[in-house]
Amino acid sequence: MSCFNLPTVMISKPSVNNFGSISFQSQLNPFPNLDSLPSSRSHLPKFSTLPSIRNGLRELRGRIETVKNTQKITEAMKLVAAAKVRRAQEAVINGRPFAETLVEVLFDINEQCQLEDVEVPLTAIRPVKRVALVVITGDRGLCGGFNNAVLKKAEARIAELKSLGLDCTLISVGKKGNAYFRRRANVNVDRFVEGDSFPTSKEAQVIADDVFSLFLSEEVDKVELLYTKFVSLIKSDPVIHTLLPLSAKGEACDVNGKSVDASEDEFFRLTTKEGKLTVERDHMMGRKKANLLPNYQFEQDPAQILDALMPLYLNSQILRALQESYASELAARMNAMSNATENAVELNRSLSIAYNRQRQAKITGEILEIVAGAEALR
């Protein structure tokens, strides 16, 4: 009995991400083309939505094992991020009332001090020549476009300040931001900060001390905080939060009297009612409490009260930004790993279909060889 050596075509291993450029074509076609038979089309299964894959059986088995291992990794990372994001979300929600109430109290005390002509260095409004921008990014990747969104926001704000003729210095927080700005020679970075995995008050105090010294020494005239605000598990927005000085929107101006506040400044989403500055709350925080009485009786010097509250204000606002950024990073990583797991399942299904088709084609070819050999012996 004679045997045939079936010709095979070997091609390079295609990329996993490019499904359109790979195709599977069996060179064994002993049967007539079913596409030319109109009556047979309605009985055929439709696989037009599946990507065609062309590889040998050994390569397909290797790719299937690789995709399965990748799926296990992405699913494990998704579960870890989901477990951590619950704690981070609770920290964000529990910390918001204190931080926002402290801002309201400081605004009221600051207004009262201005009426009594009390000068406080941290609330002094002077012509803006130099702005310090605190940029908070993540420490790890594999979280979708989380870090890119913050860095793009920072680049846009730097370009906006330069267009106004102002100098800008950065305080970079997070390994991803540090690695990015170290490669940017045209960006002036005052300090690189790398914190712990979970934000702590100690880490916030390090950043607050640096901001405190820059503003008091008049090296900068305004301090802005750029971070990712946690909205929900599927949404987070990069925002700009003004730390210093404490002022209403539009009062921080350059030497020409032009406002340098960001158009979407999160800190300055304020309204004025009856000549009094009020803070707008997020709808998730519930109803706003009644305003404090406009008239205060200070048992101590108002300047001493503000000097005692301002470090607490800086620490609380920076800690809140770190917590919101950390929760947003975990939520973004959980969503990214969920999408990666779903893609791995779909790719594994496509590879399995291609593997079964090719294996069946090989078995069919071997059967045809046996039948052809038996017919030849006759």
Coordinates of C-alpha atoms in Angstrom, one line a residue:
M1 CA 0.0 0.0 0.0
S2 CA 1.4 3.4 -1.0
C3 CA 1.2 6.5 1.1
F4 CA 1.2 10.1 0.0
N5 CA 3.3 12.8 1.5
L6 CA 0.9 15.7 2.0
P7 CA 2.3 19.1 1.4
T8 CA 2.1 21.5 4.3
V9 CA 2.7 25.2 4.5
M10 CA 4.4 26.6 7.6
I11 CA 4.2 30.3 8.3
S12 CA 5.5 32.5 11.1
K13 CA 3.6 32.6 14.3
P14 CA 1.0 35.4 14.1
S15 CA 0.5 38.1 16.7
V16 CA -2.3 37.5 19.2
N17 CA -3.6 41.0 18.8
N18 CA -4.0 40.8 15.0
F19 CA -6.8 38.5 14.1
G20 CA -7.6 39.9 10.6
S21 CA -4.2 39.0 9.0
I22 CA -4.2 35.3 9.9
S23 CA -6.2 32.7 8.1
F24 CA -6.5 28.9 8.1
Q25 CA -6.6 27.1 4.8
S26 CA -6.5 23.4 4.5
Q27 CA -4.8 22.0 1.5
L28 CA -6.8 18.8 1.6
N29 CA -10.0 19.5 -0.3
P30 CA -11.3 16.2 -1.6
F31 CA -14.9 17.4 -1.5
P32 CA -16.7 19.8 -3.8
N33 CA -17.0 23.4 -2.9
L34 CA -20.2 23.7 -0.9
D35 CA -20.4 27.4 -1.6
S36 CA -21.3 26.6 -5.2
L37 CA -24.4 24.6 -4.0
P38 CA -27.2 27.0 -3.1
S39 CA -29.3 24.3 -1.5
S40 CA -26.5 23.5 1.0
R41 CA -25.8 26.9 2.3
S42 CA -28.7 27.1 4.7
H43 CA -27.6 23.9 6.5
L44 CA -24.0 25.0 7.1
P45 CA -23.0 26.6 10.5
K46 CA -22.0 30.2 10.3
F47 CA -18.5 31.0 11.6
S48 CA -18.0 34.3 9.9
T49 CA -17.7 36.2 13.1
L50 CA -14.8 34.0 14.3
P51 CA -11.2 35.0 13.3
S52 CA -9.5 32.5 11.1
I53 CA -6.2 31.2 12.5
R54 CA -3.5 29.4 10.5
N55 CA -1.0 27.4 12.4
G56 CA 0.2 23.9 13.0
L57 CA -1.3 21.7 15.6
R58 CA 1.8 22.0 17.9
E59 CA 1.8 25.8 17.6
L60 CA -1.9 25.9 18.3
R61 CA -1.5 23.8 21.4
G62 CA 1.2 26.1 22.7
R63 CA -0.8 29.2 22.1
I64 CA -3.8 27.7 23.8
E65 CA -1.7 26.9 26.9
T66 CA -0.2 30.4 26.8
V67 CA -3.6 32.0 26.7
K68 CA -4.9 29.9 29.5
N69 CA -2.0 30.9 31.7
T70 CA -2.5 34.5 30.9
Q71 CA -6.2 34.2 31.7
K72 CA -5.3 32.8 35.2
I73 CA -3.0 35.8 35.8
T74 CA -5.4 38.4 34.7
E75 CA -8.3 36.8 36.7
A76 CA -6.1 36.7 39.8
M77 CA -5.1 40.4 39.4
K78 CA -8.8 41.3 39.0
L79 CA -9.7 39.5 42.2
V80 CA -6.9 41.2 44.1
A81 CA -7.9 44.6 42.9
A82 CA -11.5 44.0 43.7
A83 CA -10.6 43.0 47.3
K84 CA -8.4 46.1 47.8
V85 CA -10.8 48.6 46.1
R86 CA -13.4 48.0 48.8
R87 CA -11.1 49.3 51.6
A88 CA -9.9 52.2 49.4
Q89 CA -13.5 53.2 48.6
E90 CA -14.5 53.2 52.2
A91 CA -11.5 55.4 53.1
V92 CA -12.5 57.9 50.4
I93 CA -16.1 58.1 51.4
N94 CA -15.3 58.4 55.1
G95 CA -12.6 61.1 54.6
R96 CA -14.7 63.4 52.4
P97 CA -17.0 64.9 55.0
F98 CA -14.0 66.0 57.3
A99 CA -12.0 67.5 54.4
E100 CA -14.9 69.4 53.0
T101 CA -16.2 70.7 56.4
L102 CA -12.6 71.8 57.2
V103 CA -12.5 73.8 53.9
E104 CA -15.8 75.5 54.8
V105 CA -14.6 76.4 58.3
L106 CA -11.3 77.8 56.9
F107 CA -13.2 79.9 54.4
D108 CA -15.4 81.4 57.0
I109 CA -12.5 82.1 59.4
N110 CA -10.5 83.6 56.6
E111 CA -13.3 85.9 55.6
Q112 CA -13.7 87.1 59.2
C113 CA -9.9 87.7 59.4
Q114 CA -10.0 89.8 56.2
L115 CA -12.7 91.9 57.7
E116 CA -10.5 92.5 60.8
D117 CA -7.4 93.2 58.6
V118 CA -5.5 90.2 60.0
E119 CA -2.7 89.1 57.7
V120 CA -2.0 85.3 57.3
P121 CA 0.9 84.3 55.0
L122 CA -0.8 81.1 53.8
T123 CA -3.9 83.0 52.7
A124 CA -2.1 86.0 51.2
I125 CA -3.0 86.7 47.6
R126 CA -0.1 88.0 45.5
P127 CA 0.5 88.4 41.8
V128 CA 1.2 84.9 40.4
K129 CA 4.6 84.5 38.7
R130 CA 5.3 80.8 39.5
V131 CA 2.9 77.9 40.1
A132 CA 3.7 74.6 41.8
L133 CA 1.8 71.6 40.4
V134 CA 1.5 68.5 42.6
V135 CA 0.9 65.6 40.2
I136 CA -0.3 62.3 41.7
T137 CA 0.0 59.1 39.6
G138 CA 0.0 55.4 40.3
D139 CA 2.9 53.2 41.3
R140 CA 2.0 50.3 38.9
G141 CA 0.7 49.7 35.4
L142 CA -1.9 47.3 34.0
C143 CA -4.7 49.8 34.9
G144 CA -5.9 50.9 31.5
G145 CA -5.5 54.6 30.7
F146 CA -5.4 55.7 34.4
N147 CA -1.8 57.1 34.4
N148 CA -2.0 58.4 30.8
A149 CA -5.1 60.5 31.7
V150 CA -3.3 62.2 34.6
L151 CA -0.2 62.8 32.6
K152 CA -2.1 64.3 29.7
K153 CA -4.0 66.6 32.1
A154 CA -0.6 67.7 33.6
E155 CA 0.8 68.4 30.2
A156 CA -2.2 70.4 29.2
R157 CA -2.0 72.5 32.4
I158 CA 1.7 73.1 32.0
A159 CA 1.1 74.3 28.4
E160 CA -1.7 76.5 29.6
L161 CA 0.5 78.1 32.3
K162 CA 3.3 78.6 29.8
S163 CA 0.9 80.3 27.4
L164 CA 0.1 82.8 30.2
G165 CA 3.8 83.5 30.6
L166 CA 4.1 81.8 34.0
D167 CA 6.8 79.5 35.3
C168 CA 5.8 76.0 36.6
T169 CA 7.5 73.6 38.9
L170 CA 6.3 70.1 39.7
I171 CA 6.1 67.8 42.7
S172 CA 5.7 64.3 41.2
V173 CA 4.0 61.6 43.4
G174 CA 4.0 58.0 42.2
K175 CA 6.5 55.8 40.3
K176 CA 4.8 56.1 36.9
G177 CA 4.8 59.9 37.1
N178 CA 8.4 60.0 38.3
A179 CA 9.6 57.8 35.5
Y180 CA 7.7 60.0 33.0
F181 CA 8.9 63.4 34.2
R182 CA 12.5 62.2 34.6
R183 CA 12.6 61.8 30.8
R184 CA 11.2 65.3 30.3
A185 CA 14.2 67.6 30.4
N186 CA 12.1 70.7 29.7
V187 CA 9.9 70.2 32.9
N188 CA 11.2 71.6 36.2
V189 CA 10.6 69.0 38.9
D190 CA 11.2 70.2 42.5
R191 CA 10.8 66.8 44.1
F192 CA 10.0 63.1 43.4
V193 CA 7.9 61.3 46.0
E194 CA 7.3 57.5 46.1
G195 CA 4.9 56.5 48.9
D196 CA 3.6 53.2 50.4
S197 CA 1.0 51.0 48.8
F198 CA -1.8 52.5 50.9
P199 CA -1.9 56.3 51.4
T200 CA -1.0 57.3 55.0
S201 CA -1.0 60.6 56.8
K202 CA 2.8 60.4 57.1
E203 CA 3.1 60.3 53.3
A204 CA 0.7 63.3 53.0
Q205 CA 2.7 65.2 55.6
V206 CA 5.9 64.9 53.5
I207 CA 4.2 66.5 50.5
A208 CA 2.5 69.1 52.7
D209 CA 5.8 70.2 54.3
D210 CA 7.3 70.7 50.8
V211 CA 4.3 72.7 49.7
F212 CA 4.4 74.7 52.9
S213 CA 8.0 75.7 52.5
L214 CA 7.6 76.6 48.8
F215 CA 4.7 78.9 49.4
L216 CA 6.0 80.6 52.6
S217 CA 9.4 81.3 51.0
E218 CA 7.6 82.9 48.0
E219 CA 9.3 80.5 45.6
V220 CA 5.8 79.9 44.2
D221 CA 2.7 82.1 44.3
K222 CA 0.1 79.3 43.8
V223 CA -0.1 75.6 44.5
E224 CA -2.3 73.3 42.6
L225 CA -3.1 69.6 43.1
L226 CA -3.7 67.3 40.1
Y227 CA -5.2 63.9 40.9
T228 CA -7.8 61.5 39.8
K229 CA -11.2 61.9 41.6
F230 CA -12.9 58.7 42.4
V231 CA -16.5 58.8 41.1
S232 CA -17.5 55.1 41.0
L233 CA -16.0 51.8 40.2
I234 CA -16.4 52.4 36.5
K235 CA -15.7 56.1 36.3
S236 CA -12.9 58.5 37.6
D237 CA -12.0 62.0 36.4
P238 CA -8.7 63.8 36.6
V239 CA -9.3 67.1 38.4
I240 CA -7.3 70.2 39.4
H241 CA -7.6 71.2 43.1
T242 CA -6.1 74.5 44.3
L243 CA -4.4 74.2 47.7
L244 CA -2.9 77.7 48.2
P245 CA -3.9 80.5 48.6
L246 CA -7.4 80.3 50.0
S247 CA -9.3 82.6 47.7
A248 CA -12.4 82.7 45.6
K249 CA -12.2 81.9 41.9
G250 CA -10.6 84.7 39.9
E251 CA -8.7 86.3 42.7
A252 CA -5.4 84.5 41.9
C253 CA -4.1 86.6 39.0
D254 CA -0.8 87.1 37.2
V255 CA 1.2 90.4 37.2
N256 CA -1.1 91.7 34.4
G257 CA -4.3 91.0 36.4
K258 CA -5.4 88.0 34.4
S259 CA -6.9 85.1 36.2
V260 CA -4.7 81.9 36.3
D261 CA -7.3 79.5 37.8
A262 CA -8.0 76.4 35.8
S263 CA -11.3 76.3 34.0
E264 CA -12.4 73.1 35.7
D265 CA -10.8 73.7 39.1
E266 CA -12.4 71.2 41.5
F267 CA -11.6 73.3 44.6
F268 CA -13.2 76.4 43.2
R269 CA -16.6 75.0 42.4
L270 CA -18.1 77.6 44.7
T271 CA -21.0 79.9 44.7
T272 CA -21.6 83.3 46.4
K273 CA -24.9 83.7 48.3
E274 CA -25.6 87.1 50.0
G275 CA -22.0 88.0 49.8
K276 CA -20.8 84.8 51.5
L277 CA -18.6 82.1 49.9
T278 CA -20.2 78.6 50.0
V279 CA -18.9 75.3 48.8
E280 CA -20.9 73.1 46.4
R281 CA -21.1 69.4 47.6
D282 CA -21.0 66.3 45.5
H283 CA -24.5 64.8 45.1
M284 CA -23.3 61.6 46.8
M285 CA -22.6 63.5 50.0
G286 CA -26.2 64.3 50.7
R287 CA -27.6 67.6 51.7
K288 CA -25.4 70.5 52.7
K289 CA -25.4 71.5 56.3
A290 CA -26.4 75.0 57.4
N291 CA -23.7 77.6 57.1
L292 CA -21.8 78.7 60.2
L293 CA -22.6 82.0 61.8
P294 CA -20.8 84.8 60.0
N295 CA -19.8 86.5 63.2
Y296 CA -17.1 84.9 65.3
Q297 CA -15.7 85.7 68.7
F298 CA -12.1 84.6 68.8
E299 CA -10.7 83.7 72.2
Q300 CA -7.2 83.6 70.7
D301 CA -5.6 85.6 68.0
P302 CA -7.3 84.7 64.6
A303 CA -3.9 84.5 63.0
Q304 CA -2.8 81.8 65.5
I305 CA -6.0 79.8 64.9
L306 CA -5.4 79.9 61.1
D307 CA -1.7 79.0 61.6
A308 CA -2.8 76.0 63.6
L309 CA -5.5 74.9 61.1
M310 CA -3.6 75.4 57.8
P311 CA -1.2 72.4 58.4
L312 CA -4.2 70.3 59.2
Y313 CA -5.9 71.6 56.0
L314 CA -2.9 70.8 53.8
N315 CA -2.5 67.3 55.3
S316 CA -6.2 66.5 55.0
Q317 CA -6.5 67.7 51.4
I318 CA -3.4 65.9 50.2
L319 CA -4.3 62.7 52.0
R320 CA -7.8 62.9 50.4
A321 CA -6.2 63.3 47.0
L322 CA -3.9 60.3 47.6
Q323 CA -6.8 58.2 48.7
E324 CA -9.0 59.2 45.8
S325 CA -6.2 58.5 43.3
Y326 CA -5.4 55.1 44.9
A327 CA -9.1 54.0 44.8
S328 CA -9.4 55.2 41.1
E329 CA -6.2 53.2 40.2
L330 CA -7.6 50.0 41.8
A331 CA -10.9 50.4 40.1
A332 CA -9.2 51.0 36.7
R333 CA -7.0 47.9 37.2
M334 CA -10.0 45.8 38.1
N335 CA -11.9 46.9 35.0
A336 CA -8.8 46.4 32.8
M337 CA -8.1 42.9 34.1
S338 CA -11.8 42.1 33.7
N339 CA -11.6 43.1 30.0
A340 CA -8.3 41.2 29.6
T341 CA -9.9 38.0 31.1
E342 CA -12.9 38.3 28.8
N343 CA -10.6 38.7 25.8
A344 CA -8.5 35.7 26.8
V345 CA -11.6 33.6 27.0
E346 CA -12.7 34.7 23.6
L347 CA -9.2 34.1 22.1
N348 CA -9.0 30.7 23.8
R349 CA -12.4 29.7 22.2
S350 CA -11.2 30.8 18.7
L351 CA -7.9 28.9 19.1
S352 CA -9.8 25.8 20.2
I353 CA -12.1 26.0 17.2
A354 CA -9.1 26.4 14.8
Y355 CA -7.3 23.5 16.6
N356 CA -10.3 21.2 16.2
R357 CA -10.8 22.1 12.6
Q358 CA -7.2 21.4 11.7
R359 CA -7.2 18.1 13.7
Q360 CA -10.3 17.0 11.9
A361 CA -8.8 17.9 8.6
K362 CA -5.7 15.9 9.4
I363 CA -7.8 12.9 10.4
T364 CA -9.8 13.2 7.3
G365 CA -6.7 13.3 5.2
E366 CA -5.3 10.1 6.8
I367 CA -8.6 8.3 6.2
L368 CA -8.5 9.4 2.5
E369 CA -4.9 8.1 2.3
I370 CA -6.0 4.7 3.6
V371 CA -9.0 4.5 1.2
A372 CA -6.9 5.6 -1.7
G373 CA -4.3 2.9 -0.9
A374 CA -6.9 0.2 -0.6
E375 CA -8.4 1.2 -4.0
A376 CA -4.9 1.2 -5.6
L377 CA -4.3 -2.4 -4.4
R378 CA -7.4 -3.5 -6.1

